XYZ file of C-alpha atoms in Angstrom:
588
model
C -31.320 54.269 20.250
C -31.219 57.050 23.274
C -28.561 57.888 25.112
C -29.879 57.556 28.487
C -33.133 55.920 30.389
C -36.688 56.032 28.962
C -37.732 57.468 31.885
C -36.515 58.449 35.948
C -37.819 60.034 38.551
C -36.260 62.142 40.583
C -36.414 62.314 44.778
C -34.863 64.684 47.283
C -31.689 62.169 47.603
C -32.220 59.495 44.674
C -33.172 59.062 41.404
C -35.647 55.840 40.681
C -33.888 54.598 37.179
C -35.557 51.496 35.011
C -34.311 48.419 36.732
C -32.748 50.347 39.936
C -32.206 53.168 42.348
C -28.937 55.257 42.916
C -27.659 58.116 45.162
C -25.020 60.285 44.717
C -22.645 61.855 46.992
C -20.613 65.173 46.568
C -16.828 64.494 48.734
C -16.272 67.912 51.014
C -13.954 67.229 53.111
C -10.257 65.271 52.599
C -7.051 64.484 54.793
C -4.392 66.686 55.299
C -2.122 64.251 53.681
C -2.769 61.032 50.894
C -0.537 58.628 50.102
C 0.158 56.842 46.645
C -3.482 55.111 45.102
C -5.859 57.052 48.145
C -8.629 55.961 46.118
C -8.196 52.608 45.615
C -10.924 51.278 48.698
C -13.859 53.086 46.723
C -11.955 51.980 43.247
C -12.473 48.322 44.775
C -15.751 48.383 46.601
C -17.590 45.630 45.748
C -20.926 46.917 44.698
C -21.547 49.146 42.228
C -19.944 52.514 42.714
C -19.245 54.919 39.969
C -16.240 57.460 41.147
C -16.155 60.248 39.075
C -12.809 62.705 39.415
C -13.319 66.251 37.444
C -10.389 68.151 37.522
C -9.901 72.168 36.111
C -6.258 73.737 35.936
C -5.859 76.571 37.293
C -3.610 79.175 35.837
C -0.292 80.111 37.613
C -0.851 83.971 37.935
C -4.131 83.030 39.305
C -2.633 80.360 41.501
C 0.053 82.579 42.901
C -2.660 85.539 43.722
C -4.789 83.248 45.844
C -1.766 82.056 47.729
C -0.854 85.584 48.431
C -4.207 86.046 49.792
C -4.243 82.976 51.184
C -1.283 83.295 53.269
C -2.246 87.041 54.307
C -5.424 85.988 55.669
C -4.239 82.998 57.843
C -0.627 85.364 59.080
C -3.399 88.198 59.505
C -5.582 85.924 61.942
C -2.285 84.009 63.771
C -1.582 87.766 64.471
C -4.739 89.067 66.106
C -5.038 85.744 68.201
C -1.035 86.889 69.516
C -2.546 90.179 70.351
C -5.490 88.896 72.040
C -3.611 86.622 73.967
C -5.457 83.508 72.615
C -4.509 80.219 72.580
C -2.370 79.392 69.044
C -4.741 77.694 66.362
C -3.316 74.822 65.232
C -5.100 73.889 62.112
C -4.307 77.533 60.868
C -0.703 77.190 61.613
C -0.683 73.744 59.735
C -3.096 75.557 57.025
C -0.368 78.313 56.621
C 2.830 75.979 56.625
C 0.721 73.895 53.870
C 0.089 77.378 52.248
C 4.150 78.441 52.298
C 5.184 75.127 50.604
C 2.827 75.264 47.870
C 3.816 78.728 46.997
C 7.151 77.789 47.285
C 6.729 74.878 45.003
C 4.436 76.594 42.468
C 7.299 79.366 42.095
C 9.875 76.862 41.363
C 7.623 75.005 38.799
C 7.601 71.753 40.552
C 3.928 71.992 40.540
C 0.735 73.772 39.625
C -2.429 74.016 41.306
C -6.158 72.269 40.415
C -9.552 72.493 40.946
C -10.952 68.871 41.830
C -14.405 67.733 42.375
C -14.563 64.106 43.426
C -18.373 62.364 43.130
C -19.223 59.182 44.185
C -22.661 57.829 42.851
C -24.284 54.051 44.508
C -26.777 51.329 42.496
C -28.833 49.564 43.727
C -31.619 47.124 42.805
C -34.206 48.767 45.302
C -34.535 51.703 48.052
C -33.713 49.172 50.698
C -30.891 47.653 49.817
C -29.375 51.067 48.781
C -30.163 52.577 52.333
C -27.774 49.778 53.070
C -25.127 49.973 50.629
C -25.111 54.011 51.614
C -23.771 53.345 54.961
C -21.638 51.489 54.033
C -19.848 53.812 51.565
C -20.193 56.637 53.575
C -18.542 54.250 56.347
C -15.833 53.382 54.072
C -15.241 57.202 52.879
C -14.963 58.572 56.260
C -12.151 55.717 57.332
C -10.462 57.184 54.830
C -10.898 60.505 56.300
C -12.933 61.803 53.485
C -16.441 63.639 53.951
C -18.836 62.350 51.397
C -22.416 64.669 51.757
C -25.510 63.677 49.716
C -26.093 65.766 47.082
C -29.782 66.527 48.377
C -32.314 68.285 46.520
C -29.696 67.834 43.523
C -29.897 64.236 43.176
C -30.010 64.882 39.179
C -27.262 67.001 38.761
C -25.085 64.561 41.211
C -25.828 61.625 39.085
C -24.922 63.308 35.763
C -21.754 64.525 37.366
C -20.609 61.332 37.564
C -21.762 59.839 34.190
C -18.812 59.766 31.530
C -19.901 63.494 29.678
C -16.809 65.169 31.393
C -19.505 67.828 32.885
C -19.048 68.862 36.767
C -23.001 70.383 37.292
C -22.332 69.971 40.874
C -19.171 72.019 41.025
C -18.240 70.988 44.541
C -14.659 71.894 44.377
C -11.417 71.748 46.725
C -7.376 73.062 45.279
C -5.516 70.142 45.152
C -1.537 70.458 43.924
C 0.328 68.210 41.809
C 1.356 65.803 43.769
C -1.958 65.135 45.885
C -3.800 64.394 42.072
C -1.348 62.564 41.057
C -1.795 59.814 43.870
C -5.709 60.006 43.570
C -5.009 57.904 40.396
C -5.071 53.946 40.713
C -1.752 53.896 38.208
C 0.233 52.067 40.597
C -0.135 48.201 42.798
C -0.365 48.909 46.289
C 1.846 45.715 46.736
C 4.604 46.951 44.264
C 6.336 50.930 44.730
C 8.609 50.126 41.307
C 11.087 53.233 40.492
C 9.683 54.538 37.189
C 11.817 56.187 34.425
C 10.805 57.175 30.960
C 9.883 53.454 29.633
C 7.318 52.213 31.706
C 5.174 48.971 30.431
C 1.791 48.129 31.478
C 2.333 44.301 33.033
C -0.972 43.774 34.253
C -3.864 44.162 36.983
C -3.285 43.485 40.036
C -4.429 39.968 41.163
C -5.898 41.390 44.561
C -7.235 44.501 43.649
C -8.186 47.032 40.557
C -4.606 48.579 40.333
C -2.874 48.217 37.626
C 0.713 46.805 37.602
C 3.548 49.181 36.051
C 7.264 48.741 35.649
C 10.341 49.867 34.115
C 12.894 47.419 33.270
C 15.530 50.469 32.508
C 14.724 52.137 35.966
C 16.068 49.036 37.746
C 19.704 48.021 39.380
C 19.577 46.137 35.753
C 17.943 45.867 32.983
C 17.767 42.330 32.548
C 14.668 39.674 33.279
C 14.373 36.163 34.402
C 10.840 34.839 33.253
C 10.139 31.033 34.117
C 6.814 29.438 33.796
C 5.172 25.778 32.717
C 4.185 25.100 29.328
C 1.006 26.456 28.637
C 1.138 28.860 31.151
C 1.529 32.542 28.863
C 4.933 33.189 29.172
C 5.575 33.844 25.185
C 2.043 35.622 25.254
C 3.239 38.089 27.937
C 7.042 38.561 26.945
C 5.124 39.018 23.914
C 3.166 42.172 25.076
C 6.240 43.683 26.844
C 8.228 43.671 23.291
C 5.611 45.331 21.734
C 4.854 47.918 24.252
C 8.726 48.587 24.868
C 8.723 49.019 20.493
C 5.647 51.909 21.355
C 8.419 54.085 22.910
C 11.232 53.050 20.127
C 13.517 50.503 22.318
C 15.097 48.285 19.859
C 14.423 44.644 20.747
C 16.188 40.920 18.775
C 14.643 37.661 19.753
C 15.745 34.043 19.713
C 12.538 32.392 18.669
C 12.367 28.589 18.979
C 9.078 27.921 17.331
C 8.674 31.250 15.024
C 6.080 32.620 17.220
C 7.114 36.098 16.775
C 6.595 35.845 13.203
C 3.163 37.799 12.945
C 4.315 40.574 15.165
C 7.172 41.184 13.125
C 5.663 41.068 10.252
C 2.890 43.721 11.762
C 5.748 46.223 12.661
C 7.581 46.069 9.489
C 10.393 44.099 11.735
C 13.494 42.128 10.067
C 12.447 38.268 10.244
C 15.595 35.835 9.551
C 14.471 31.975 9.524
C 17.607 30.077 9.970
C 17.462 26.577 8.726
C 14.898 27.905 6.018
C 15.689 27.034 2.576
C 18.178 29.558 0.968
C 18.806 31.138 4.170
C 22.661 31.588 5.287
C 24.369 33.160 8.354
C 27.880 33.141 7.738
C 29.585 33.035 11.360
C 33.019 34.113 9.550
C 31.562 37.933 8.797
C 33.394 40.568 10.281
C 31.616 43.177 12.365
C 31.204 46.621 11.031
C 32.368 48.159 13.699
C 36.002 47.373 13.442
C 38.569 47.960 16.526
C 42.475 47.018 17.048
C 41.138 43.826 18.116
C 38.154 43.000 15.867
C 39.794 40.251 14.022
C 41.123 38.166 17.160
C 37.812 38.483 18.786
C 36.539 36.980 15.731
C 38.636 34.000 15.581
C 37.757 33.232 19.405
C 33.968 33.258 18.998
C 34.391 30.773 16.047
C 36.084 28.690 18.327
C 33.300 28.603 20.922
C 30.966 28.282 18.041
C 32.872 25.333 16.455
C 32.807 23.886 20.209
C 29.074 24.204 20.139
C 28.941 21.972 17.220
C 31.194 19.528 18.145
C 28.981 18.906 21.728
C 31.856 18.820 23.561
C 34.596 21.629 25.182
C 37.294 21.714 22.879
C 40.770 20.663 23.943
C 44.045 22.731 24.378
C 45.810 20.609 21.425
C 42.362 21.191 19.538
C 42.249 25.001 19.818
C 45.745 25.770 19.106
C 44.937 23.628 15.956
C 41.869 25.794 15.085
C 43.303 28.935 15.879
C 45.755 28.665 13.276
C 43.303 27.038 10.698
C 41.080 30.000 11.190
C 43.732 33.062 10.568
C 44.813 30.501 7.809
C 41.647 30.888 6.369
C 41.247 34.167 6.532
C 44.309 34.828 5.114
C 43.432 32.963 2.193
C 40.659 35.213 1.825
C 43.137 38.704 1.705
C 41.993 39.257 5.168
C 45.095 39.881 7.737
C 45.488 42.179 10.686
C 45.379 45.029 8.643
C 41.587 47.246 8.791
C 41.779 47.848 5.434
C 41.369 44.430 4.255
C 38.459 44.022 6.480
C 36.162 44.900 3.691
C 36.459 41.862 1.904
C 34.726 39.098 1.070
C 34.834 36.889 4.305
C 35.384 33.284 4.243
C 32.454 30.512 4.955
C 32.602 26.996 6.882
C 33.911 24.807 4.359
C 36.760 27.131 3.988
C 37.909 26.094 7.381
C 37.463 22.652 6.907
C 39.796 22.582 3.650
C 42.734 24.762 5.716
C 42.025 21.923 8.798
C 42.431 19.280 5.507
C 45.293 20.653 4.467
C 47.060 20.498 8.183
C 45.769 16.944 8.402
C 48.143 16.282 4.773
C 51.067 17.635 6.181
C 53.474 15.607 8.502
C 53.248 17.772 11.747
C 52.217 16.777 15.446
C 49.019 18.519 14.593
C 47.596 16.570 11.657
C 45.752 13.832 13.376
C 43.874 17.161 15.778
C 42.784 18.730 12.633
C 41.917 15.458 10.833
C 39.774 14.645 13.367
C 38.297 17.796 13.655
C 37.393 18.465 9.609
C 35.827 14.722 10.088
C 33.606 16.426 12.813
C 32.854 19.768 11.145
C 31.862 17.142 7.636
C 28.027 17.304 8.678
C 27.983 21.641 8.934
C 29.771 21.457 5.400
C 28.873 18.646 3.158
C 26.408 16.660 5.411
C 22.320 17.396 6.447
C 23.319 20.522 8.396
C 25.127 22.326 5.149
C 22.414 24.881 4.532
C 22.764 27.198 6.835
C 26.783 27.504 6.317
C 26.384 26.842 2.910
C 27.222 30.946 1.642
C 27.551 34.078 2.721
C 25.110 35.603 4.820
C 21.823 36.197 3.062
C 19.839 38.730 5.584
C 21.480 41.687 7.724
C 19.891 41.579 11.310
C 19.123 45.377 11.296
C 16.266 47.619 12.492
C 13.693 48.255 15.365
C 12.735 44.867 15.751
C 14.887 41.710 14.813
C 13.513 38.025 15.193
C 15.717 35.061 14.723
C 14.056 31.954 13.650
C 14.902 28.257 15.307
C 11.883 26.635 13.567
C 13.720 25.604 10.435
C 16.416 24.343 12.226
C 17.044 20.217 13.652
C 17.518 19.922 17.160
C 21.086 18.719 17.135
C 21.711 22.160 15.642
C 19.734 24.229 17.262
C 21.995 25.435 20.146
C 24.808 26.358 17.127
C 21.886 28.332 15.714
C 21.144 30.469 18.872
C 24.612 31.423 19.786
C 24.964 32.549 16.141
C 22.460 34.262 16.727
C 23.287 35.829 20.225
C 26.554 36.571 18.655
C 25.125 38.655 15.901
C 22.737 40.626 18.056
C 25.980 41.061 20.351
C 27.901 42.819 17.727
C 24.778 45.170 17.035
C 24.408 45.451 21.217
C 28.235 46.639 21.604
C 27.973 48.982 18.640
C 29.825 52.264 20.227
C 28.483 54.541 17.274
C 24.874 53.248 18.202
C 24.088 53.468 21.719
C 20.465 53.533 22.553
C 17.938 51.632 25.078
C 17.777 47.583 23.604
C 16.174 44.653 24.641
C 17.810 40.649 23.591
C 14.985 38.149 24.294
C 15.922 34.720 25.085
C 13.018 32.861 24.145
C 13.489 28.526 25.931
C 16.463 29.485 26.733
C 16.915 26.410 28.300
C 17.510 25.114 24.952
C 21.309 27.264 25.331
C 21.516 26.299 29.081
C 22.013 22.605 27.946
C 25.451 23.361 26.320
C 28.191 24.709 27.872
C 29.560 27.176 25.862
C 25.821 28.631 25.244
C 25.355 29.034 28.978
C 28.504 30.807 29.007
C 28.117 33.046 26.465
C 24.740 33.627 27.691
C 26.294 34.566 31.077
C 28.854 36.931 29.824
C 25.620 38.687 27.451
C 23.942 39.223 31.320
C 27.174 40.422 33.104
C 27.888 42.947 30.571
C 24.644 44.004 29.171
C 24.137 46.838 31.234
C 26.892 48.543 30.088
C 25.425 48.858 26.567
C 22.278 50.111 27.757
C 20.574 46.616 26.771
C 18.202 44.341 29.055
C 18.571 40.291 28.725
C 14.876 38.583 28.952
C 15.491 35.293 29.931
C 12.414 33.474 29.314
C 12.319 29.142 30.123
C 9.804 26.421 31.027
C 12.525 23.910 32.448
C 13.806 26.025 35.625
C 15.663 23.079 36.435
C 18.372 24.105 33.317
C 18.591 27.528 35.179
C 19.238 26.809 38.758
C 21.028 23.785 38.398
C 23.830 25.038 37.317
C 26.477 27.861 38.665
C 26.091 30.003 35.347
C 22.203 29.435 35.535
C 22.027 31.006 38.781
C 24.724 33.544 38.385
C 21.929 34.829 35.013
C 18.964 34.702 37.946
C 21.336 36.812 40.425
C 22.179 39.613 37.627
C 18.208 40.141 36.573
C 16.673 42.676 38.529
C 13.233 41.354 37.128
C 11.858 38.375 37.820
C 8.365 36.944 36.298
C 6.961 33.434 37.616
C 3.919 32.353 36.154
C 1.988 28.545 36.556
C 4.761 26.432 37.802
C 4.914 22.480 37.962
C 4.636 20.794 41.256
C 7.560 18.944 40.258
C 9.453 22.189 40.852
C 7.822 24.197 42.547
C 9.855 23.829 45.653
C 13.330 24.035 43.951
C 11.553 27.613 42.826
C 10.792 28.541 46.608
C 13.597 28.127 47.628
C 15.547 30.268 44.909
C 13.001 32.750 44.886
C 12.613 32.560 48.859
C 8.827 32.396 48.003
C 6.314 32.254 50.619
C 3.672 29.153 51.218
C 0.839 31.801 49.892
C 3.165 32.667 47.280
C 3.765 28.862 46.266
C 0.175 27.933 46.277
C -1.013 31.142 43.899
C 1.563 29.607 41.165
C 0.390 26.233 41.408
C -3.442 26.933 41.035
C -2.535 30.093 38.894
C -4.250 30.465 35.409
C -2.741 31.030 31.992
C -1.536 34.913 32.379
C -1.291 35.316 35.795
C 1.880 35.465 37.807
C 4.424 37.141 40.258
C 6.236 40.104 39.766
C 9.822 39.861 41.894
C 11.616 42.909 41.791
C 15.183 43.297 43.575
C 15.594 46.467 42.798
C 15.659 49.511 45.396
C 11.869 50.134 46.971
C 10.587 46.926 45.494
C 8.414 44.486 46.669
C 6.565 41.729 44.701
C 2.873 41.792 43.256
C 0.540 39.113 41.974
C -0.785 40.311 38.383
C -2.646 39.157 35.447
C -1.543 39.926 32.075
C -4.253 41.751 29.821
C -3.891 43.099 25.876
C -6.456 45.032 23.998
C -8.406 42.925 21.301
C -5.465 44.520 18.594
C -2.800 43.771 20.702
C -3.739 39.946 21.439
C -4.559 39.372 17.473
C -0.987 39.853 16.900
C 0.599 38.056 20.095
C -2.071 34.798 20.545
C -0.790 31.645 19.471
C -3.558 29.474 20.408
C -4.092 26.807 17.830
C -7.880 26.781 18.357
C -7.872 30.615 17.423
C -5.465 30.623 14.934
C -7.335 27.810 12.985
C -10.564 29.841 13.796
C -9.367 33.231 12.252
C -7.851 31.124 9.214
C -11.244 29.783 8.401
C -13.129 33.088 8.704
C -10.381 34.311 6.162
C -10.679 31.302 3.862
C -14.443 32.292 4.199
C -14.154 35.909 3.417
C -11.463 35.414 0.667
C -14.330 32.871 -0.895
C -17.118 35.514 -0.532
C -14.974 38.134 -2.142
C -14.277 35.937 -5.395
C -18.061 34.822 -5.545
C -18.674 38.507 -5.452
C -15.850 39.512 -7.978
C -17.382 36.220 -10.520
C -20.733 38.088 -10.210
């Protein structure tokens, strides 16, 4: 197969191609300033214009001589116009102040200097239409103060100039510095001006135009992210992409997963997968940290009270928590494990420990054996009943490396708020490790699941207020907004999260939304009629605005982050099939 048409002709302006026309157009003149995404009304013209951008370094000595020269020309004419009593020229006054700060700038290394040829080429289906579509462009170029001449008599060379074979055969150049390329490109939304830093994640395109949609999560006020959406709508499928992208430029990231959707990705970057509720899988909430402080054992004995009050459904009393206070430290003890580091090391206790120190309280004639009586009757199911598994040993799986994904699948509703504080608390410990600082992510996959207890929502709370601190951003990600900004601590987690991701909402809900969100009746209407992927971008922090973007993955990138069941049962037949084939073929 060639690599270009059968046949063209070739006129003084346009080339005659099989199936269409074109002309091509070499840009000569530009504005004296461009702002951020210049190029974006030719970018987004909507017939068929191929904008080619060829751009040459040039060398710094080299740069720095025709500056010199530069300079001396335009001081050498301002002076014989002074002499000659002319009137001052303007544009060369302008030309030499532009002149000075690009010198200035290329001496200081906060820039360098390029040659750029920008070529726009135009199909269409005949010669009259394109005479058409050629004003037009040329119209649209010169609103944007930029001279686009035909490339007559070299019609040929202008079209290959703009064909993907990186070769300029027009060579139509103009010096452009560092900054002025940089905004040619279309790498920003012209609805969004985020503040970058050195993580950046593609989100999207933008809705209303070609740009594409870029932010930084760790270049914001905070780090942390509010993402609410309907079911169905692409919420996992996008919080999805962002975890993967952030892993490309080695953030650590630990997900609560409700419905083990995460498994395949983890699996695909060699990430630590812990199933809780899985057969033979325990998480012992009585294992001591392993970074150990003064205070490592009392901080220890509180979580396992906010944890016990998690599976109990119900805040624990003041008679109730003295009570398990001293059961736990009882239990540790019993264990070798006091206030002293060095016995820190040991074995820890597990659940049903607890319950037989409580049992032993309840035997003895004190005030406080009825409390912990009641309370070993209450902790029965976690140690001897249906939900025994999970407490049932020590802890089976470490939650270490680059990607950690906790597991709710396995695990019965009734349980599975004790499940994600467990496992909140373990990526916690990891999160407020002094001797490991470095950029982290905690995704909160239906959270709303935690918003429904009390203690979850305030641990969950605490995890956004303090975050920051430890260099880690909380993703918040929920299909029942009603759990979030119905409550104090719900909308206390929406205040601290500089990002903020809405995607298909209910019209159930919609207007509690607008209101929290202060969302516009445009605004409103785009996430009622949007489609799976698409959404609004909110960001609070400095220079912000909001965009409208659709969420997009390469074909490798959506294999691994799709959980449609329709695919997933197609790609498991086509294996079924090719695992079949191979074993007919190995038989043979």
């Amino acid at each position: 197969m060639g690599l270009g048409p059968s046949a063209l002709r070739v006129n003084a302006r346009s080339l005659d191609l099989p199936g269409g026309v074109c002309a091509s157009f070499a840009v000569t003149g530009y504005p004296r300033e461009v702002g951020a995404g210049w190029l974006e009304p030719l970018l987004t013209y909507p017939g068929r214009l191929d904008v080619s951008l060829h751009i040459d370094p040039i060398p710094p000595l080299i740069a720095a001589q025709r500056l010199r020269r530069q300079l001396a020309r335009l001081e050498s004419a301002s002076r014989a116009d002074a002499q000659r009593g002319r009137l001052a020229d303007f544009a060369a006054e302008a030309a030499a102040d532009d002149a000075a700060e690009l010198a200035a700038s290329l001496a200081r290394g906060h820039g360098r200097l390029f040659r750029v040829g920008l070529y726009l080429t135009l199909h269409a289906p005949d010669a009259g239409v394109l005479e058409g579509e050629v004003q037009r462009v040329r119209a649209l170029a010169a609103s944007l103060l930029l001279d686009a001449q035909p490339t007559t008599f070299r019609a040929l060379q202008g079209w290959t100039s703009t064909l993907p074979l990186a070769h300029d055969s027009v060579r139509a150049r103009r010096v452009f510095d560092t900054a002025a390329l940089a905004a040619a490109f279309p790498f920003t939304s012209p609805d969004l001006q985020p503040v970058l830093g050195d993580t950046p994640v593609l989100y999207g395109l933008n809705a209303y135009s070609s740009g594409v949609v870029v932010w930084d999560r760790f270049a914001q006020d905070n780090y942390n992210s509010v993402t609410l959406a309907r079911s169905g709508a692409g919420k996992s499928y996008f919080t999805k992409l962002e975890t993967l992208r952030l892993l490309y430029q080695d953030v650590h990231v630990a997900v609560i997963d409700p419905e083990d959707e995460y498994r395949q990705l983890c699996d695909h970057v060699a990430g630590t997968h812990i199933a809780l509720g899985a057969p033979g899988v325990c998480f012992n909430p009585f294992d001591l940290p392993e970074e150990q402080g003064e205070d490592t054992l009392i901080r220890r004995a509180l979580f396992l009270q906010t944890l016990i009050g998690a599976m109990l459904t119900q805040p624990l009393t003041p008679a109730a928590r003295a009570v398990l206070d001293r059961a736990i430290l009882a239990t540790y003890r019993a264990r070798g494990i006091s206030s002293d580091p060095r016995t820190w090391a040991r074995p820890a206790p597990v659940l049903a420990d607890l319950t037989a120190q409580l049992d032993a309280i309840a035997a003895s004639q004190t005030p406080e054996a009825g409390t912990a009586a009641d309370l070993s009757a209450r902790l029965a199911p976690y140690t001897a009943g249906s939900y025994r598994g999970l407490f049932a040993g020590p802890t089976t799986t470490r939650p270490t490396g680059h990607l950690v994904v906790f597991s709710l699948r396995d695990l019965p509703d009734e349980v599975r708020p004790v499940g994600m504080l467990l496992a909140l608390d373990a990526i916690w410990r990891t999160v407020a490790n002094p001797d490991d600082r470095r950029r982290r992510l905690v995704v909160v996959d239906e959270a709303w699941t935690l918003m429904r207890d009390d203690e979850g929502a305030r641990f969950l709370y605490r995890l956004a207020k303090s975050a920051r601190k430890h260099w880690t951003g909380l993703a918040v990600v929920t299909q029942d907004a009603g759990d979030l900004l119905g409550s104090d601590l719900g909308r206390a987690v929406i205040a601290n999260s500089a990002t903020q991701i809405l995607l298909r909402q209910a019209p159930q809900a919609i207007d509690q939304i607008a209101d929290a969100f202060d969302l516009t009746d445009g605004e409103k209407t785009f996430l009622l009629a949007a489609d799976r992927g698409h959404g609004l971008l909110c960001g609070t922090g400095a220079g912000s605005d909001r965009a409208a973007f659709t969420a997009v993955a390469s074909g490798h990138e959506h294999q691994l982050v799709t959980t449609d069941p329709a695919e997933l049962a197609d790609r498991a037949q086509r294996d079924d099939a090719t695992a079949a084939t191979d074993t007919e073929a190995d038989h043979r």
